[in-house]
Short mmCIF file of C-alpha atoms in Angstrom, two decimals:
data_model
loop_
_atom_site.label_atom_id
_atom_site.label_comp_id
_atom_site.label_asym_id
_atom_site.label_seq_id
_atom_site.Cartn_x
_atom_site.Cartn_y
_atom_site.Cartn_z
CA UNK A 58 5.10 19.24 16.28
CA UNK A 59 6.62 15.95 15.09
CA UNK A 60 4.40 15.88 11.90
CA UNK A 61 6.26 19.34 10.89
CA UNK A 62 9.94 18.21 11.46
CA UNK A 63 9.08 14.89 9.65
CA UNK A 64 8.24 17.26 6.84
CA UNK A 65 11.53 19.28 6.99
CA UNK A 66 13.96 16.52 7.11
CA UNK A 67 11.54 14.02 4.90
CA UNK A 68 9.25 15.96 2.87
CA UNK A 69 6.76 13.77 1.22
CA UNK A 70 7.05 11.38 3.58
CA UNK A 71 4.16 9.14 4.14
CA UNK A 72 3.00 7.22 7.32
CA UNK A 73 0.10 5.62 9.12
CA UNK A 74 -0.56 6.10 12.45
CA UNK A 75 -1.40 2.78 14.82
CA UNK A 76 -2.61 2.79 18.66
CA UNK A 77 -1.14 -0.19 20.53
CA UNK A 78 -2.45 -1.48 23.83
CA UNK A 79 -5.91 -1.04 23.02
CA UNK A 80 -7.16 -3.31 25.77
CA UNK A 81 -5.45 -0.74 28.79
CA UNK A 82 -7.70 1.68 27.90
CA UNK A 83 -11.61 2.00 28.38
CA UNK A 84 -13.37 1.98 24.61
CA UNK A 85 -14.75 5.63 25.20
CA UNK A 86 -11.82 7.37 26.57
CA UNK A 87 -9.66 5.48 23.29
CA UNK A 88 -12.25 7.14 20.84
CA UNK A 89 -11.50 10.55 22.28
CA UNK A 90 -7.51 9.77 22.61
CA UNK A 91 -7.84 8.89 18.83
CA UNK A 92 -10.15 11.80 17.88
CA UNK A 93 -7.84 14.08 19.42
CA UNK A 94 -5.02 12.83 17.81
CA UNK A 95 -6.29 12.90 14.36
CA UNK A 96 -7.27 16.45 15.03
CA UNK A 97 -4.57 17.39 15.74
CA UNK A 98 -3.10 15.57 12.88
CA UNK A 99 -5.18 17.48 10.61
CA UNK A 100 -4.68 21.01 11.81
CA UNK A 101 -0.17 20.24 11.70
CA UNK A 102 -1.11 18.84 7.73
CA UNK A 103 -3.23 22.11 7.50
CA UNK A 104 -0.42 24.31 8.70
CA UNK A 105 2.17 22.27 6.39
CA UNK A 106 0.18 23.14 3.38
CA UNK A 107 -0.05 26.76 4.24
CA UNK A 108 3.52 27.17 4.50
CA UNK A 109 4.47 25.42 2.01
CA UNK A 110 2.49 25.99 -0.71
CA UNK A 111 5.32 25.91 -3.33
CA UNK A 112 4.34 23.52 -6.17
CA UNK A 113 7.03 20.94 -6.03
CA UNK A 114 7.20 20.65 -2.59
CA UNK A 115 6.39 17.31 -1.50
CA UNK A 116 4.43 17.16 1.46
CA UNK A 117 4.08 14.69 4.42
CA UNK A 118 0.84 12.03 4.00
CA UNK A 119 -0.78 10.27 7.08
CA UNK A 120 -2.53 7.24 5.83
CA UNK A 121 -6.59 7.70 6.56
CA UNK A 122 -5.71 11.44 7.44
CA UNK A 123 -4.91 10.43 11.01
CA UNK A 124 -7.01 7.77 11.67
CA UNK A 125 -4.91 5.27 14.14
CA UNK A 126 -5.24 2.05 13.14
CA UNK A 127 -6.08 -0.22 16.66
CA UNK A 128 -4.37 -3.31 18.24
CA UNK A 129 -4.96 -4.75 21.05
CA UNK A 130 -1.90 -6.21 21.63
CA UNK A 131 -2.88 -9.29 24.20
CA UNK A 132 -5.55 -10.14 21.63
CA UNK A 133 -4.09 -9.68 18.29
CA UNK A 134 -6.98 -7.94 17.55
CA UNK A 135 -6.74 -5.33 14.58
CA UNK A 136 -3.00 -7.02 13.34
CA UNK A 137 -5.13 -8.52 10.53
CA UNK A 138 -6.49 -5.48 9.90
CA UNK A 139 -3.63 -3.12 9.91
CA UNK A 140 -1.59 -6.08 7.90
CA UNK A 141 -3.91 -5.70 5.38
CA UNK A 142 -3.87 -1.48 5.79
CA UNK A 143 -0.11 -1.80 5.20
CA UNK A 144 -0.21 -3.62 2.18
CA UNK A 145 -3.32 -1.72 0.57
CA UNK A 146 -0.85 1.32 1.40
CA UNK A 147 2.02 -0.10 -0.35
CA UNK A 148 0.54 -0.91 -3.31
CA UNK A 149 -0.81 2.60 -3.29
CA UNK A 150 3.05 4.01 -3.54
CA UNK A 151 4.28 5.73 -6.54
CA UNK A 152 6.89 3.21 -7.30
CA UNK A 153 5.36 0.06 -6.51
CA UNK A 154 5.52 -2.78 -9.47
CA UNK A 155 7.51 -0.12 -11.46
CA UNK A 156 10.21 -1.64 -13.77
CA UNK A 157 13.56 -0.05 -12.06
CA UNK A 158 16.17 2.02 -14.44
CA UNK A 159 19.16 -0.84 -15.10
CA UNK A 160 21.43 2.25 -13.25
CA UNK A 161 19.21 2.09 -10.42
CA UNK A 162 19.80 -1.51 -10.02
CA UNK A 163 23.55 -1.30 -9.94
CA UNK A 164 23.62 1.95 -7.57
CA UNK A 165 21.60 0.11 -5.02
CA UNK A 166 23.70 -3.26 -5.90
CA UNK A 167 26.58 -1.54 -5.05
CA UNK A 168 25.12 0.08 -1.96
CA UNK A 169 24.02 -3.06 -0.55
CA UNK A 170 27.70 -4.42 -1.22
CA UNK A 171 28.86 -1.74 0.93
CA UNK A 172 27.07 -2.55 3.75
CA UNK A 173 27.38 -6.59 3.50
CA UNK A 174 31.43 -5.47 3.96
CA UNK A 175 30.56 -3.23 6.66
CA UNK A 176 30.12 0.35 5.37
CA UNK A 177 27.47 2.21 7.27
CA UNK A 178 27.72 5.76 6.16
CA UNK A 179 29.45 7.62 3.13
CA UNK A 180 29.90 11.60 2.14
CA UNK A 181 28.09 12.76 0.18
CA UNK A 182 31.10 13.57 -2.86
CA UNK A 183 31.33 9.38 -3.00
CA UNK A 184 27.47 9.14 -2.91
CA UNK A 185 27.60 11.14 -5.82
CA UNK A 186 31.25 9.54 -7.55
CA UNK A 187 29.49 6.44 -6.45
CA UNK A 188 26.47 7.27 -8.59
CA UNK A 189 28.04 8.69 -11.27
CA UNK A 190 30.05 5.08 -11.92
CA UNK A 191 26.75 3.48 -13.00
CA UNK A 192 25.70 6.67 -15.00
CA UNK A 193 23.31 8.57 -12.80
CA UNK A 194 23.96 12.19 -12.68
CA UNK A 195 21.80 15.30 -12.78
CA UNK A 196 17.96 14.81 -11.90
CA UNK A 197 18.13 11.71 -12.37
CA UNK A 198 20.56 11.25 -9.67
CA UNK A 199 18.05 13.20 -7.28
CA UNK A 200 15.30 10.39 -8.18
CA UNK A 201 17.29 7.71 -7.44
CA UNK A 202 18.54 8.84 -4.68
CA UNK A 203 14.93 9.76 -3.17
CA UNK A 204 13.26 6.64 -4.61
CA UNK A 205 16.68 4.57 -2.56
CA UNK A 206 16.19 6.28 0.45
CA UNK A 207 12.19 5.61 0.46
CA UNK A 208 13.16 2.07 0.45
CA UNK A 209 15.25 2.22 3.00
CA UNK A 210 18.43 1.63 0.92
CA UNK A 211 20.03 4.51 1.55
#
């Protein structure tokens, strides 16, 4: 299932799930499209839990647990709605209006340097040498390097 590879290669990621092209389908047969989806939604974040019931194992989050959020896309009906989903959702995230470490700020300074002249990928030794120049190392260096690739930095 794509919710369980998500959580190998992201865990903890979180999403929300949207239906487009809600005016090619009839209303009753889109209700049972989007009730099976969310079930099925719910049963992959039920087996995720069971298997990985470590403590400290992030886990994938679907925003409304599954609910798909509706557009009809010759409309614009629901983009209001979903606009405003999004940015309730962001301002739900565990970073959000947090002050960022001053080492933080350089790391990703000097990340988005790199890619202004081109750079699009790096091992991970110079990720790390990289990090280390603006004195991020340890667990720290995992936290920055999670909280920069949630933000699409990295």
């Amino acid at each position: 299932h794509w919710l369980e590879a998500l959580q190998m290669r992201i865990p903890g990621a979180q999403l929300m799930l949207a239906v487009t092209h809600i005016d090619a389908v009839e209303a009753a047969a889109l209700d049972e499209q989007c009730r099976q989806v969310k079930e099925a939604v719910q049963l992959c974040l039920d087996n995720i839990r069971r298997w990985s019931s470590d403590k400290g194992v992030l886990r994938v989050e679907v925003f409304h647990g599954g609910e798909s959020q509706r557009i009809n896309c010759l409309l614009g009906e629901g983009v209001a709605r979903l606009r405003a989903s999004v940015v309730n959702y962001a301002l739900g995230m565990p970073w959000y209006m947090e002050a960022l470490p001053r080492s933080w700020v350089l790391l990703r300074s000097k990340v988005q340097k790199f890619v202004q002249d081109g750079r699009k990928f790096m091992d991970f030794q110079e990720w790390k040498d990289l990090a280390r120049t603006t004195g991020l190392q340890g667990e720290l260096f995992n936290i920055c390097t999670s909280f920069l690739h949630e933000t699409g930095i990295v």
